[in-house]
Amino acid sequence: MAGGGGSTRGLLNVSFGRVAEVILALFVLTAGKVDVVRAQTTGSILCAGLLGPGLAVVVGSMGRSQEVFNRDKAGQLARLLILVVIALLLPAVFDFAGHPRAHHLLIRKRLGA
């Protein structure tokens, strides 16, 4: 495996990089804590889609007076950001649309009534 090319290592990382998270989620689900798994999944999406690329931009710009961007890579990061936002909002939209009086329920829940 040490002599494998970059594409092989990348494929293995994509395939098995999140195995520990999946195993942890399965154990937590068997304990009946669905909210913890939701929070773990949300945190994973935020970290992979927002924190990683954002931190790369900040660290990459340190010590440089002018930053040069590759237009294609910047477009990829913008599409990734849009996908992350959609992935995080879509379940909330379906949950919100599932109730005929969802807006009133949401306000009552926030007010504690």
mmCIF file of C-alpha atoms in Angstrom:
data_model
loop_
_atom_site.group_PDB
_atom_site.id
_atom_site.type_symbol
_atom_site.label_atom_id
_atom_site.label_comp_id
_atom_site.label_asym_id
_atom_site.label_seq_id
_atom_site.Cartn_x
_atom_site.Cartn_y
_atom_site.Cartn_z
ATOM 1 C CA MET A 1 0.000 0.000 0.000
ATOM 2 C CA ALA A 2 2.911 2.340 0.634
ATOM 3 C CA GLY A 3 3.835 2.295 -3.037
ATOM 4 C CA GLY A 4 0.282 3.045 -4.202
ATOM 5 C CA GLY A 5 -0.419 6.144 -6.220
ATOM 6 C CA GLY A 6 -2.182 9.250 -4.999
ATOM 7 C CA SER A 7 -5.454 8.190 -6.586
ATOM 8 C CA THR A 8 -5.425 4.866 -4.716
ATOM 9 C CA ARG A 9 -4.752 6.564 -1.392
ATOM 10 C CA GLY A 10 -7.451 9.127 -2.151
ATOM 11 C CA LEU A 11 -9.966 6.394 -2.973
ATOM 12 C CA LEU A 12 -9.205 4.565 0.271
ATOM 13 C CA ASN A 13 -9.502 7.784 2.264
ATOM 14 C CA VAL A 14 -12.863 8.597 0.718
ATOM 15 C CA SER A 15 -14.101 5.030 1.171
ATOM 16 C CA PHE A 16 -12.956 4.361 4.721
ATOM 17 C CA GLY A 17 -12.163 7.794 6.141
ATOM 18 C CA ARG A 18 -15.419 8.043 8.096
ATOM 19 C CA VAL A 19 -15.647 4.448 9.339
ATOM 20 C CA ALA A 20 -15.008 5.481 12.950
ATOM 21 C CA GLU A 21 -17.879 7.988 12.800
ATOM 22 C CA VAL A 22 -20.249 5.387 11.374
ATOM 23 C CA ILE A 23 -19.320 2.827 14.044
ATOM 24 C CA LEU A 24 -19.750 5.409 16.788
ATOM 25 C CA ALA A 25 -23.112 6.437 15.334
ATOM 26 C CA LEU A 26 -24.283 2.810 15.318
ATOM 27 C CA PHE A 27 -23.379 2.364 18.990
ATOM 28 C CA VAL A 28 -25.089 5.619 19.938
ATOM 29 C CA LEU A 29 -28.192 4.669 17.922
ATOM 30 C CA THR A 30 -28.432 1.331 19.701
ATOM 31 C CA ALA A 31 -28.426 3.297 22.962
ATOM 32 C CA GLY A 32 -31.451 5.219 21.640
ATOM 33 C CA LYS A 33 -29.843 8.649 21.403
ATOM 34 C CA VAL A 34 -30.956 9.826 17.972
ATOM 35 C CA ASP A 35 -30.320 13.507 18.737
ATOM 36 C CA VAL A 36 -26.649 12.784 19.435
ATOM 37 C CA VAL A 37 -26.284 11.089 16.042
ATOM 38 C CA ARG A 38 -28.005 14.040 14.352
ATOM 39 C CA ALA A 39 -25.600 16.438 16.043
ATOM 40 C CA GLN A 40 -22.619 14.252 15.122
ATOM 41 C CA THR A 41 -23.682 14.126 11.482
ATOM 42 C CA THR A 42 -24.289 17.873 11.365
ATOM 43 C CA GLY A 43 -20.892 18.534 12.906
ATOM 44 C CA SER A 44 -19.226 16.227 10.412
ATOM 45 C CA ILE A 45 -20.878 18.002 7.483
ATOM 46 C CA LEU A 46 -19.930 21.409 8.836
ATOM 47 C CA CYS A 47 -16.341 20.368 9.460
ATOM 48 C CA ALA A 48 -15.810 18.740 6.071
ATOM 49 C CA GLY A 49 -17.665 21.356 4.063
ATOM 50 C CA LEU A 50 -16.939 24.605 5.835
ATOM 51 C CA LEU A 51 -14.153 24.391 8.396
ATOM 52 C CA GLY A 52 -11.669 22.488 6.232
ATOM 53 C CA PRO A 53 -11.818 24.669 3.113
ATOM 54 C CA GLY A 54 -12.131 27.876 5.161
ATOM 55 C CA LEU A 55 -9.118 27.023 7.261
ATOM 56 C CA ALA A 56 -7.167 26.147 4.117
ATOM 57 C CA VAL A 57 -7.900 29.593 2.654
ATOM 58 C CA VAL A 58 -6.901 31.383 5.869
ATOM 59 C CA VAL A 59 -3.674 29.422 6.364
ATOM 60 C CA GLY A 60 -2.806 29.627 2.663
ATOM 61 C CA SER A 61 -3.096 33.408 2.683
ATOM 62 C CA MET A 62 -0.815 33.941 5.675
ATOM 63 C CA GLY A 63 2.415 35.709 4.810
ATOM 64 C CA ARG A 64 1.284 36.697 1.324
ATOM 65 C CA SER A 65 0.437 40.183 0.223
ATOM 66 C CA GLN A 66 -1.725 38.983 -2.647
ATOM 67 C CA GLU A 67 -3.630 35.712 -3.015
ATOM 68 C CA VAL A 68 -4.052 34.054 -6.412
ATOM 69 C CA PHE A 69 -7.012 31.720 -6.864
ATOM 70 C CA ASN A 70 -7.679 29.044 -9.420
ATOM 71 C CA ARG A 71 -11.094 29.872 -10.879
ATOM 72 C CA ASP A 72 -12.088 26.194 -11.239
ATOM 73 C CA LYS A 73 -11.143 25.292 -7.657
ATOM 74 C CA ALA A 74 -12.936 28.361 -6.286
ATOM 75 C CA GLY A 75 -16.040 27.292 -8.218
ATOM 76 C CA GLN A 76 -15.781 23.799 -6.742
ATOM 77 C CA LEU A 77 -15.591 25.225 -3.223
ATOM 78 C CA ALA A 78 -18.600 27.455 -3.910
ATOM 79 C CA ARG A 79 -20.615 24.455 -5.132
ATOM 80 C CA LEU A 80 -19.534 22.509 -2.046
ATOM 81 C CA LEU A 81 -20.762 25.333 0.165
ATOM 82 C CA ILE A 82 -24.128 25.344 -1.601
ATOM 83 C CA LEU A 83 -24.419 21.562 -1.202
ATOM 84 C CA VAL A 84 -23.605 21.812 2.517
ATOM 85 C CA VAL A 85 -26.272 24.462 3.036
ATOM 86 C CA ILE A 86 -28.833 22.367 1.139
ATOM 87 C CA ALA A 87 -27.886 19.228 3.082
ATOM 88 C CA LEU A 88 -28.357 21.025 6.379
ATOM 89 C CA LEU A 89 -31.591 22.819 5.473
ATOM 90 C CA LEU A 90 -33.425 20.081 3.559
ATOM 91 C CA PRO A 91 -34.412 17.952 6.587
ATOM 92 C CA ALA A 92 -35.641 21.054 8.398
ATOM 93 C CA VAL A 93 -37.737 22.068 5.385
ATOM 94 C CA PHE A 94 -39.377 18.639 5.205
ATOM 95 C CA ASP A 95 -40.033 18.656 8.941
ATOM 96 C CA PHE A 96 -41.420 22.173 8.765
ATOM 97 C CA ALA A 97 -43.637 21.371 5.766
ATOM 98 C CA GLY A 98 -44.965 18.202 7.387
ATOM 99 C CA HIS A 99 -47.064 20.119 9.894
ATOM 100 C CA PRO A 100 -50.009 22.218 8.687
ATOM 101 C CA ARG A 101 -49.445 24.705 11.507
ATOM 102 C CA ALA A 102 -45.667 24.344 11.649
ATOM 103 C CA HIS A 103 -45.025 28.067 12.002
ATOM 104 C CA HIS A 104 -47.299 28.346 15.025
ATOM 105 C CA LEU A 105 -45.793 25.214 16.571
ATOM 106 C CA LEU A 106 -42.302 26.601 16.109
ATOM 107 C CA ILE A 107 -43.194 29.896 17.777
ATOM 108 C CA ARG A 108 -44.896 28.099 20.677
ATOM 109 C CA LYS A 109 -41.903 25.847 21.141
ATOM 110 C CA ARG A 110 -39.536 28.815 21.291
ATOM 111 C CA LEU A 111 -41.764 30.687 23.731
ATOM 112 C CA GLY A 112 -42.107 27.601 25.923
ATOM 113 C CA ALA A 113 -45.912 27.565 25.717
#
